mmCIF file of C-alpha atoms in Angstrom:
data_model
loop_
_atom_site.group_PDB
_atom_site.id
_atom_site.type_symbol
_atom_site.label_atom_id
_atom_site.label_comp_id
_atom_site.label_asym_id
_atom_site.label_seq_id
_atom_site.Cartn_x
_atom_site.Cartn_y
_atom_site.Cartn_z
ATOM 1 C CA MET A 1099 54.439 95.876 108.964
ATOM 2 C CA ALA A 1100 54.757 99.660 108.767
ATOM 3 C CA PHE A 1101 57.455 99.623 111.459
ATOM 4 C CA SER A 1102 59.339 96.867 109.605
ATOM 5 C CA ASN A 1103 59.264 98.848 106.350
ATOM 6 C CA TYR A 1104 60.494 101.927 108.212
ATOM 7 C CA MET A 1105 63.427 100.017 109.706
ATOM 8 C CA GLN A 1106 64.436 98.663 106.294
ATOM 9 C CA ASN A 1107 64.389 102.140 104.781
ATOM 10 C CA SER A 1108 65.560 104.188 107.759
ATOM 11 C CA PRO A 1109 68.647 106.390 107.253
ATOM 12 C CA LYS A 1110 70.591 104.407 109.886
ATOM 13 C CA ILE A 1111 70.048 101.119 108.059
ATOM 14 C CA LYS A 1112 71.037 102.673 104.735
ATOM 15 C CA LEU A 1113 74.183 104.120 106.283
ATOM 16 C CA HIS A 1114 75.079 100.677 107.606
ATOM 17 C CA TYR A 1115 74.875 99.227 104.101
ATOM 18 C CA ILE A 1116 77.077 102.076 102.859
ATOM 19 C CA CYS A 1117 79.545 101.088 105.585
ATOM 20 C CA VAL A 1118 79.494 97.459 104.404
ATOM 21 C CA PHE A 1119 80.022 98.660 100.818
ATOM 22 C CA PHE A 1120 83.093 100.771 101.659
ATOM 23 C CA VAL A 1121 84.661 97.988 103.753
ATOM 24 C CA GLY A 1122 84.074 95.630 100.820
ATOM 25 C CA ILE A 1123 85.737 98.068 98.394
ATOM 26 C CA TYR A 1124 88.683 98.402 100.775
ATOM 27 C CA MET A 1125 89.121 94.618 100.891
ATOM 28 C CA LEU A 1126 88.772 94.413 97.097
ATOM 29 C CA LEU A 1127 91.617 96.908 96.598
ATOM 30 C CA LEU A 1128 93.819 95.544 99.396
ATOM 31 C CA PRO A 1129 95.949 93.261 97.138
ATOM 32 C CA PHE A 1130 96.668 96.303 94.921
ATOM 33 C CA GLU A 1131 97.436 98.732 97.742
ATOM 34 C CA TYR A 1132 101.127 99.155 96.957
ATOM 35 C CA ILE A 1133 100.891 98.334 93.247
ATOM 36 C CA PHE A 1134 98.704 101.355 92.504
ATOM 37 C CA SER A 1135 100.517 103.711 94.865
ATOM 38 C CA SER A 1136 101.675 107.157 93.783
ATOM 39 C CA GLU A 1137 103.317 110.241 95.231
ATOM 40 C CA TYR A 1138 99.952 110.988 96.845
ATOM 41 C CA GLY A 1139 99.840 107.615 98.604
ATOM 42 C CA THR A 1140 97.832 104.470 97.976
ATOM 43 C CA ILE A 1141 94.213 104.320 96.830
ATOM 44 C CA ASN A 1142 93.266 102.507 100.018
ATOM 45 C CA LYS A 1143 94.655 105.405 102.038
ATOM 46 C CA TYR A 1144 91.643 107.427 100.920
ATOM 47 C CA VAL A 1145 89.192 104.522 100.862
ATOM 48 C CA GLY A 1146 90.286 103.780 104.435
ATOM 49 C CA MET A 1147 89.205 107.276 105.480
ATOM 50 C CA LEU A 1148 85.767 106.596 103.984
ATOM 51 C CA VAL A 1149 85.659 103.262 105.832
ATOM 52 C CA ILE A 1150 86.456 104.874 109.192
ATOM 53 C CA GLY A 1151 83.874 107.627 108.643
ATOM 54 C CA SER A 1152 81.126 105.275 107.448
ATOM 55 C CA CYS A 1153 81.764 102.812 110.293
ATOM 56 C CA LEU A 1154 81.576 105.538 112.943
ATOM 57 C CA ILE A 1155 78.535 107.257 111.412
ATOM 58 C CA GLY A 1156 76.524 104.387 109.973
ATOM 59 C CA GLY A 1157 77.971 101.187 111.389
ATOM 60 C CA SER A 1158 76.084 99.115 113.949
ATOM 61 C CA LEU A 1159 78.714 99.423 116.661
ATOM 62 C CA ARG A 1160 79.153 96.874 119.453
ATOM 63 C CA SER A 1161 78.764 98.064 123.029
ATOM 64 C CA THR A 1162 81.901 96.241 124.243
ATOM 65 C CA LEU A 1163 85.519 96.011 123.110
ATOM 66 C CA LYS A 1164 87.393 92.823 122.236
ATOM 67 C CA SER A 1165 90.624 92.024 124.037
ATOM 68 C CA SER A 1166 92.651 92.695 120.871
ATOM 69 C CA GLN A 1167 91.055 96.136 120.540
ATOM 70 C CA ILE A 1168 91.898 96.996 124.143
ATOM 71 C CA ALA A 1169 95.491 95.845 123.575
ATOM 72 C CA ILE A 1170 95.800 98.021 120.438
ATOM 73 C CA ILE A 1171 94.477 101.086 122.281
ATOM 74 C CA LEU A 1172 96.875 100.576 125.190
ATOM 75 C CA MET A 1173 99.812 100.110 122.818
ATOM 76 C CA LEU A 1174 98.924 103.316 120.998
ATOM 77 C CA LEU A 1175 98.855 105.236 124.288
ATOM 78 C CA PHE A 1176 102.215 103.726 125.218
ATOM 79 C CA GLY A 1177 103.514 104.634 121.764
ATOM 80 C CA ILE A 1178 102.611 108.296 122.292
ATOM 81 C CA PHE A 1179 104.654 108.448 125.505
ATOM 82 C CA SER A 1180 107.500 106.497 123.869
ATOM 83 C CA GLY A 1181 108.193 109.568 121.764
ATOM 84 C CA VAL A 1182 110.007 110.914 124.833
ATOM 85 C CA TRP A 1183 112.724 108.237 124.714
ATOM 86 C CA ALA A 1184 112.538 107.228 121.016
ATOM 87 C CA ILE A 1185 116.055 106.841 119.580
ATOM 88 C CA SER A 1186 114.935 108.442 116.290
ATOM 89 C CA SER A 1187 112.393 111.259 116.235
ATOM 90 C CA ASP A 1188 112.195 110.974 112.435
ATOM 91 C CA TYR A 1189 111.141 107.314 112.545
ATOM 92 C CA TRP A 1190 108.766 107.982 115.433
ATOM 93 C CA ASN A 1191 107.070 110.839 113.562
ATOM 94 C CA GLU A 1192 106.756 108.958 110.279
ATOM 95 C CA VAL A 1193 105.993 105.383 111.324
ATOM 96 C CA PHE A 1194 103.953 105.917 114.476
ATOM 97 C CA PHE A 1195 101.388 108.089 112.736
ATOM 98 C CA THR A 1196 100.972 105.300 110.177
ATOM 99 C CA TYR A 1197 100.298 103.015 113.151
ATOM 100 C CA ILE A 1198 97.599 105.392 114.367
ATOM 101 C CA LYS A 1199 95.884 105.437 110.963
ATOM 102 C CA ASN A 1200 95.978 101.639 110.651
ATOM 103 C CA ALA A 1201 94.816 101.170 114.253
ATOM 104 C CA MET A 1202 91.845 103.487 113.694
ATOM 105 C CA LEU A 1203 90.904 101.462 110.618
ATOM 106 C CA PHE A 1204 91.225 98.181 112.524
ATOM 107 C CA LEU A 1205 89.195 99.455 115.480
ATOM 108 C CA ALA A 1206 86.460 100.901 113.255
ATOM 109 C CA ILE A 1207 86.000 97.709 111.226
ATOM 110 C CA THR A 1208 86.216 95.259 114.122
ATOM 111 C CA GLN A 1209 83.826 97.308 116.232
ATOM 112 C CA CYS A 1210 81.087 97.107 113.587
ATOM 113 C CA ASP A 1211 78.555 94.349 114.131
ATOM 114 C CA PHE A 1212 78.325 92.829 110.660
ATOM 115 C CA SER A 1213 75.903 90.009 109.998
ATOM 116 C CA LYS A 1214 77.189 86.650 108.736
ATOM 117 C CA LYS A 1215 75.990 87.509 105.241
ATOM 118 C CA GLN A 1216 77.668 90.926 105.319
ATOM 119 C CA SER A 1217 80.940 89.429 106.603
ATOM 120 C CA GLY A 1218 80.785 86.893 103.778
ATOM 121 C CA PHE A 1219 80.329 89.703 101.237
ATOM 122 C CA ILE A 1220 83.357 91.578 102.622
ATOM 123 C CA LEU A 1221 85.590 88.497 102.557
ATOM 124 C CA ASN A 1222 84.373 87.521 99.083
ATOM 125 C CA MET A 1223 85.394 90.979 97.868
ATOM 126 C CA ASN A 1224 88.899 90.252 99.173
ATOM 127 C CA VAL A 1225 88.900 86.936 97.278
ATOM 128 C CA ILE A 1226 87.830 88.725 94.074
ATOM 129 C CA GLY A 1227 90.579 91.312 94.558
ATOM 130 C CA SER A 1228 93.159 88.562 95.002
ATOM 131 C CA LEU A 1229 91.946 86.763 91.861
ATOM 132 C CA LEU A 1230 92.221 90.038 89.957
ATOM 133 C CA LEU A 1231 95.809 90.181 91.205
ATOM 134 C CA VAL A 1232 96.409 86.797 89.561
ATOM 135 C CA VAL A 1233 95.060 88.196 86.278
ATOM 136 C CA TYR A 1234 97.231 91.285 86.681
ATOM 137 C CA LEU A 1235 100.334 89.136 87.155
ATOM 138 C CA VAL A 1236 99.566 87.290 83.903
ATOM 139 C CA VAL A 1237 98.737 90.248 81.621
ATOM 140 C CA SER A 1238 100.466 93.335 83.051
ATOM 141 C CA PRO A 1239 103.619 94.631 81.293
ATOM 142 C CA ASN A 1240 104.836 95.878 84.685
ATOM 143 C CA VAL A 1241 105.495 92.307 85.840
ATOM 144 C CA THR A 1242 109.036 90.984 85.449
ATOM 145 C CA VAL A 1243 111.092 88.093 86.843
ATOM 146 C CA ASP A 1244 114.204 88.899 88.834
ATOM 147 C CA PRO A 1245 117.050 86.943 87.139
ATOM 148 C CA TYR A 1246 118.943 86.624 90.444
ATOM 149 C CA SER A 1247 116.185 85.297 92.725
ATOM 150 C CA GLY A 1248 113.627 84.052 90.187
ATOM 151 C CA ARG A 1249 110.914 85.988 92.049
ATOM 152 C CA THR A 1250 108.131 87.886 90.324
ATOM 153 C CA MET A 1251 108.605 91.652 90.645
ATOM 154 C CA ILE A 1252 106.041 94.375 89.963
ATOM 155 C CA THR A 1253 107.170 97.849 88.932
ATOM 156 C CA THR A 1254 105.480 100.693 90.816
ATOM 157 C CA GLY A 1255 106.721 103.882 89.221
ATOM 158 C CA ASP A 1256 110.487 103.910 89.643
ATOM 159 C CA ASN A 1257 110.392 101.284 92.388
ATOM 160 C CA PHE A 1258 109.771 97.553 92.657
ATOM 161 C CA PHE A 1259 106.908 96.287 94.793
ATOM 162 C CA ASP A 1260 108.186 93.900 97.492
ATOM 163 C CA PRO A 1261 106.821 90.426 96.531
ATOM 164 C CA ASN A 1262 106.688 89.462 100.229
ATOM 165 C CA TYR A 1263 103.692 91.741 100.693
ATOM 166 C CA MET A 1264 102.079 90.351 97.542
ATOM 167 C CA ALA A 1265 102.363 86.865 99.024
ATOM 168 C CA ALA A 1266 101.057 88.013 102.437
ATOM 169 C CA ASP A 1267 97.972 89.512 100.770
ATOM 170 C CA VAL A 1268 96.683 86.056 99.767
ATOM 171 C CA ILE A 1269 96.855 84.508 103.251
ATOM 172 C CA LEU A 1270 93.431 85.786 104.332
ATOM 173 C CA PRO A 1271 91.490 84.854 101.141
ATOM 174 C CA ILE A 1272 93.077 81.373 100.976
ATOM 175 C CA GLY A 1273 92.110 80.769 104.618
ATOM 176 C CA PHE A 1274 88.570 82.002 103.995
ATOM 177 C CA LEU A 1275 88.246 79.752 100.935
ATOM 178 C CA CYS A 1276 89.662 76.772 102.833
ATOM 179 C CA GLY A 1277 87.060 77.205 105.575
ATOM 180 C CA ASN A 1278 84.296 77.377 102.942
ATOM 181 C CA PHE A 1279 85.764 74.346 101.166
ATOM 182 C CA TYR A 1280 85.310 72.151 104.226
ATOM 183 C CA ASN A 1281 81.909 73.646 105.079
ATOM 184 C CA ASN A 1282 80.649 72.730 101.601
ATOM 185 C CA LEU A 1283 82.290 69.310 101.836
ATOM 186 C CA ILE A 1284 80.389 68.649 105.071
ATOM 187 C CA LYS A 1285 77.149 69.754 103.383
ATOM 188 C CA LYS A 1286 77.968 67.430 100.430
ATOM 189 C CA LYS A 1287 78.076 70.336 97.965
ATOM 190 C CA TYR A 1288 80.889 68.727 95.992
ATOM 191 C CA ILE A 1289 80.717 70.873 92.854
ATOM 192 C CA LYS A 1290 81.070 74.035 94.901
ATOM 193 C CA SER A 1291 83.942 72.464 96.865
ATOM 194 C CA ILE A 1292 85.783 71.680 93.618
ATOM 195 C CA LEU A 1293 85.326 75.251 92.351
ATOM 196 C CA ILE A 1294 86.647 76.637 95.645
ATOM 197 C CA ALA A 1295 89.654 74.286 95.411
ATOM 198 C CA PHE A 1296 90.523 75.718 91.974
ATOM 199 C CA LEU A 1297 90.290 79.248 93.364
ATOM 200 C CA MET A 1298 92.671 78.303 96.190
ATOM 201 C CA ILE A 1299 95.134 76.883 93.655
ATOM 202 C CA ALA A 1300 94.939 80.125 91.642
ATOM 203 C CA LEU A 1301 95.766 82.180 94.744
ATOM 204 C CA PHE A 1302 98.524 79.780 95.753
ATOM 205 C CA TYR A 1303 100.013 80.517 92.339
ATOM 206 C CA VAL A 1304 100.662 84.064 93.596
ATOM 207 C CA GLU A 1305 102.707 82.684 96.480
ATOM 208 C CA ILE A 1306 104.762 80.507 94.117
ATOM 209 C CA LEU A 1307 105.522 83.514 91.908
ATOM 210 C CA ALA A 1308 106.405 85.683 94.902
ATOM 211 C CA GLY A 1309 108.781 83.094 96.356
ATOM 212 C CA SER A 1310 108.097 84.250 99.897
ATOM 213 C CA ARG A 1311 109.378 81.746 102.468
ATOM 214 C CA GLY A 1312 107.427 83.209 105.364
ATOM 215 C CA ALA A 1313 104.123 83.413 103.482
ATOM 216 C CA LEU A 1314 104.522 79.842 102.209
ATOM 217 C CA LEU A 1315 105.031 78.496 105.734
ATOM 218 C CA ALA A 1316 102.110 80.619 106.944
ATOM 219 C CA ILE A 1317 99.768 79.280 104.264
ATOM 220 C CA LEU A 1318 100.832 75.679 104.849
ATOM 221 C CA GLY A 1319 100.421 76.087 108.613
ATOM 222 C CA MET A 1320 97.014 77.686 108.150
ATOM 223 C CA LEU A 1321 95.775 74.978 105.779
ATOM 224 C CA ALA A 1322 97.126 72.243 108.071
ATOM 225 C CA THR A 1323 95.351 73.793 111.087
ATOM 226 C CA ILE A 1324 91.990 74.075 109.323
ATOM 227 C CA THR A 1325 92.339 70.541 107.933
ATOM 228 C CA LEU A 1326 93.257 68.956 111.280
ATOM 229 C CA LEU A 1327 90.385 70.713 113.052
ATOM 230 C CA ASN A 1328 87.926 69.528 110.393
ATOM 231 C CA LEU A 1329 89.083 65.923 110.879
ATOM 232 C CA LYS A 1330 86.759 65.983 113.878
ATOM 233 C CA HIS A 1331 83.902 65.601 111.391
ATOM 234 C CA ARG A 1332 83.820 61.840 110.860
ATOM 235 C CA SER A 1333 81.683 62.169 107.736
ATOM 236 C CA ILE A 1334 84.522 63.748 105.733
ATOM 237 C CA ARG A 1335 87.616 62.056 107.196
ATOM 238 C CA LYS A 1336 88.085 59.703 104.235
ATOM 239 C CA LYS A 1337 87.590 62.578 101.804
ATOM 240 C CA ILE A 1338 90.228 64.647 103.625
ATOM 241 C CA MET A 1339 92.743 61.798 103.543
ATOM 242 C CA PHE A 1340 92.151 61.376 99.801
ATOM 243 C CA LEU A 1341 92.540 65.131 99.385
ATOM 244 C CA LEU A 1342 95.859 65.098 101.254
ATOM 245 C CA LEU A 1343 97.128 62.375 98.919
ATOM 246 C CA ILE A 1344 96.246 64.528 95.895
ATOM 247 C CA ILE A 1345 97.926 67.547 97.484
ATOM 248 C CA CYS A 1346 101.141 65.567 98.021
ATOM 249 C CA ILE A 1347 101.164 64.507 94.370
ATOM 250 C CA VAL A 1348 100.506 68.068 93.184
ATOM 251 C CA ALA A 1349 103.250 69.381 95.524
ATOM 252 C CA VAL A 1350 105.808 67.041 93.949
ATOM 253 C CA VAL A 1351 104.809 68.228 90.462
ATOM 254 C CA VAL A 1352 104.977 71.905 91.488
ATOM 255 C CA LEU A 1353 108.408 71.494 93.081
ATOM 256 C CA SER A 1354 109.706 69.849 89.924
ATOM 257 C CA VAL A 1355 108.771 72.861 87.754
ATOM 258 C CA MET A 1356 109.669 75.659 90.182
ATOM 259 C CA PRO A 1357 112.612 77.873 89.118
ATOM 260 C CA GLU A 1358 115.888 76.774 90.666
ATOM 261 C CA GLN A 1359 116.502 80.288 92.046
ATOM 262 C CA ILE A 1360 113.267 80.167 94.072
ATOM 263 C CA LEU A 1361 114.064 76.706 95.428
ATOM 264 C CA GLU A 1362 117.475 78.034 96.460
ATOM 265 C CA ARG A 1363 115.753 80.716 98.575
ATOM 266 C CA PHE A 1364 114.468 77.954 100.851
ATOM 267 C CA SER A 1365 117.937 76.592 101.544
ATOM 268 C CA PHE A 1366 119.458 77.058 104.996
ATOM 269 C CA GLY A 1367 122.361 78.974 103.471
ATOM 270 C CA SER A 1368 120.022 81.614 102.065
ATOM 271 C CA ILE A 1369 117.951 81.872 105.238
ATOM 272 C CA SER A 1370 121.028 82.172 107.451
ATOM 273 C CA GLY A 1371 122.580 84.861 105.265
ATOM 274 C CA ASP A 1372 125.697 82.888 104.320
ATOM 275 C CA GLU A 1373 124.818 83.104 100.625
ATOM 276 C CA ASP A 1374 123.291 86.562 100.248
ATOM 277 C CA GLY A 1375 125.700 89.022 101.748
ATOM 278 C CA GLY A 1376 124.458 88.964 105.313
ATOM 279 C CA GLY A 1377 120.876 89.900 104.486
ATOM 280 C CA GLY A 1378 119.435 86.622 105.805
ATOM 281 C CA ARG A 1379 116.776 86.432 108.474
ATOM 282 C CA LEU A 1380 119.035 84.837 111.094
ATOM 283 C CA VAL A 1381 121.604 87.634 110.801
ATOM 284 C CA LEU A 1382 118.941 90.295 111.327
ATOM 285 C CA TRP A 1383 117.184 88.336 114.077
ATOM 286 C CA ARG A 1384 120.478 88.030 115.956
ATOM 287 C CA ALA A 1385 120.993 91.797 115.764
ATOM 288 C CA ALA A 1386 117.394 92.443 116.846
ATOM 289 C CA TRP A 1387 117.700 90.016 119.770
ATOM 290 C CA ASN A 1388 120.884 91.722 120.982
ATOM 291 C CA ALA A 1389 119.069 95.066 120.873
ATOM 292 C CA ILE A 1390 116.117 93.617 122.797
ATOM 293 C CA LYS A 1391 118.381 92.235 125.539
ATOM 294 C CA ASP A 1392 119.741 95.725 126.148
ATOM 295 C CA ASN A 1393 116.332 97.415 126.358
ATOM 296 C CA PHE A 1394 113.601 94.879 126.970
ATOM 297 C CA VAL A 1395 111.338 96.815 129.334
ATOM 298 C CA ILE A 1396 110.352 100.028 127.513
ATOM 299 C CA GLY A 1397 111.807 99.442 124.041
ATOM 300 C CA TYR A 1398 113.367 101.962 121.696
ATOM 301 C CA GLY A 1399 110.218 103.895 120.828
ATOM 302 C CA ALA A 1400 107.271 103.289 118.503
ATOM 303 C CA GLY A 1401 108.382 103.016 114.886
ATOM 304 C CA CYS A 1402 112.079 102.757 115.805
ATOM 305 C CA ALA A 1403 112.719 99.057 115.121
ATOM 306 C CA VAL A 1404 114.889 99.800 112.062
ATOM 307 C CA PRO A 1405 117.391 102.112 113.806
ATOM 308 C CA ALA A 1406 117.378 99.766 116.815
ATOM 309 C CA VAL A 1407 118.519 96.863 114.606
ATOM 310 C CA GLY A 1408 121.135 99.216 113.143
ATOM 311 C CA LEU A 1409 122.746 99.503 116.563
ATOM 312 C CA TYR A 1410 123.874 95.865 116.234
ATOM 313 C CA HIS A 1411 124.086 95.555 112.442
ATOM 314 C CA SER A 1412 126.262 97.191 109.828
ATOM 315 C CA VAL A 1413 123.294 99.177 108.445
ATOM 316 C CA ASP A 1414 119.777 100.100 109.550
ATOM 317 C CA ARG A 1415 117.576 97.186 108.480
ATOM 318 C CA ALA A 1416 114.085 95.967 109.280
ATOM 319 C CA ALA A 1417 113.998 93.063 111.725
ATOM 320 C CA HIS A 1418 111.859 90.996 109.319
ATOM 321 C CA SER A 1419 109.797 89.702 112.225
ATOM 322 C CA LEU A 1420 106.701 91.387 113.597
ATOM 323 C CA TYR A 1421 107.334 89.861 117.025
ATOM 324 C CA LEU A 1422 110.881 91.205 117.271
ATOM 325 C CA SER A 1423 109.898 94.573 115.793
ATOM 326 C CA SER A 1424 107.039 95.084 118.244
ATOM 327 C CA ILE A 1425 109.207 94.186 121.258
ATOM 328 C CA LEU A 1426 111.964 96.469 119.970
ATOM 329 C CA GLU A 1427 109.494 99.333 119.757
ATOM 330 C CA PHE A 1428 107.134 98.714 122.680
ATOM 331 C CA GLY A 1429 109.223 96.562 125.009
ATOM 332 C CA ILE A 1430 107.428 94.158 127.299
ATOM 333 C CA PHE A 1431 104.213 96.083 126.624
ATOM 334 C CA ALA A 1432 103.997 94.359 123.205
ATOM 335 C CA THR A 1433 103.147 91.026 124.847
ATOM 336 C CA LEU A 1434 99.686 92.427 125.684
ATOM 337 C CA LEU A 1435 98.683 92.042 122.057
ATOM 338 C CA TYR A 1436 99.823 88.411 121.862
ATOM 339 C CA PHE A 1437 97.931 87.462 125.019
ATOM 340 C CA ALA A 1438 94.839 89.118 123.517
ATOM 341 C CA ILE A 1439 95.233 87.181 120.259
ATOM 342 C CA TYR A 1440 95.633 83.918 122.181
ATOM 343 C CA LYS A 1441 92.407 84.638 124.068
ATOM 344 C CA GLU A 1442 90.468 85.322 120.864
ATOM 345 C CA VAL A 1443 91.819 82.172 119.193
ATOM 346 C CA ARG A 1444 90.564 80.123 122.165
ATOM 347 C CA THR A 1445 87.147 81.778 121.851
ATOM 348 C CA ALA A 1446 86.966 81.043 118.109
ATOM 349 C CA TYR A 1447 88.001 77.430 118.740
ATOM 350 C CA LYS A 1448 85.267 76.946 121.352
ATOM 351 C CA LYS A 1449 82.723 78.322 118.855
ATOM 352 C CA LYS A 1450 84.080 75.867 116.244
ATOM 353 C CA LEU A 1451 85.064 78.719 113.927
ATOM 354 C CA TYR A 1452 87.908 76.668 112.511
ATOM 355 C CA GLY A 1453 88.463 78.983 109.547
ATOM 356 C CA GLU A 1454 89.108 81.933 111.870
ATOM 357 C CA VAL A 1455 91.444 79.841 114.018
ATOM 358 C CA GLY A 1456 93.417 78.739 110.950
ATOM 359 C CA ILE A 1457 93.667 82.258 109.510
ATOM 360 C CA THR A 1458 94.937 83.602 112.839
ATOM 361 C CA ILE A 1459 97.526 80.818 113.054
ATOM 362 C CA GLY A 1460 98.611 81.606 109.499
ATOM 363 C CA ILE A 1461 99.015 85.304 110.242
ATOM 364 C CA MET A 1462 100.966 84.512 113.420
ATOM 365 C CA ILE A 1463 103.343 82.280 111.434
ATOM 366 C CA ALA A 1464 103.791 84.971 108.784
ATOM 367 C CA SER A 1465 104.553 87.454 111.561
ATOM 368 C CA VAL A 1466 107.690 85.465 112.372
ATOM 369 C CA PHE A 1467 109.145 86.396 108.986
ATOM 370 C CA LEU A 1468 107.479 89.704 108.045
ATOM 371 C CA ASP A 1469 107.443 92.921 110.049
ATOM 372 C CA THR A 1470 104.442 94.472 108.278
ATOM 373 C CA LEU A 1471 101.073 92.745 107.765
#
């Protein structure tokens, strides 16, 4: 008993709880990362430093590395050497050091051995942060609607916050809630399932306001994956089919009230760039692909995707695809990360962690259309 009391009150255990707290605060603020940015950077820039420090000092670290962690470390090492042949030293200096900071944060968090309860707390903090974003969109005077695209824009100082990132921020919490929805449905906790469904609808509202094509496809793909995997549970098959019918009805109603400008964004003409001055995804993807064909092996240097696209486009533009951007920067070396992700998805599937599988699928779909996640 004395030993048990000592373990519960030992400095190491207390430090671990501090680590969990800081990671939770980071996830809470994540949806507001760019909204509350200033000339000194984002709030999470400083919270992230506390997360890295607390994870290294007080976190219960695993003794082994995951395949995705190994891939990130190898890509960082490759990125350092790529500074020798980078086509833009300015982009390499600015962007690559952001990669290092984000990679350190990713490695620190994923290396910590959080319990199921602690992981739930961290993810719930992200859900709360996303719901606070919904409230912010309703009450903040900084929120306006772009008359050209119909998309919701948030003013950050003298700039407008890109709504694509706002939409991407809700992918993780919606996936987490969807996994919990089916878990509670299996356990016949229907009231809790209904409450979770309303929370998912509230977060999906953010995506509708943002008008992000990539995030919408990612969320739909994620929800479809989690739903199809849960069809294996015979006890809830009829409930899922009834749920899908309701979703179809709600989708028709939502489409009927969506602004015409947002609906137009999903047309092939807008996606191809024929109707928006050449800024469409297909135009940029074509330029990125031409650049990749000319330098597929070693790439153009870490952080140099934008100037690489500019070699085959009228101006320097982002590739708007994480896959193309990573290959542009790291060459064939970038495929290491995708093999690692595939391996971890297979592991999660074998463990029947359908929520994790769905979230990963959703993020991979979003990566087709966004170059920063």
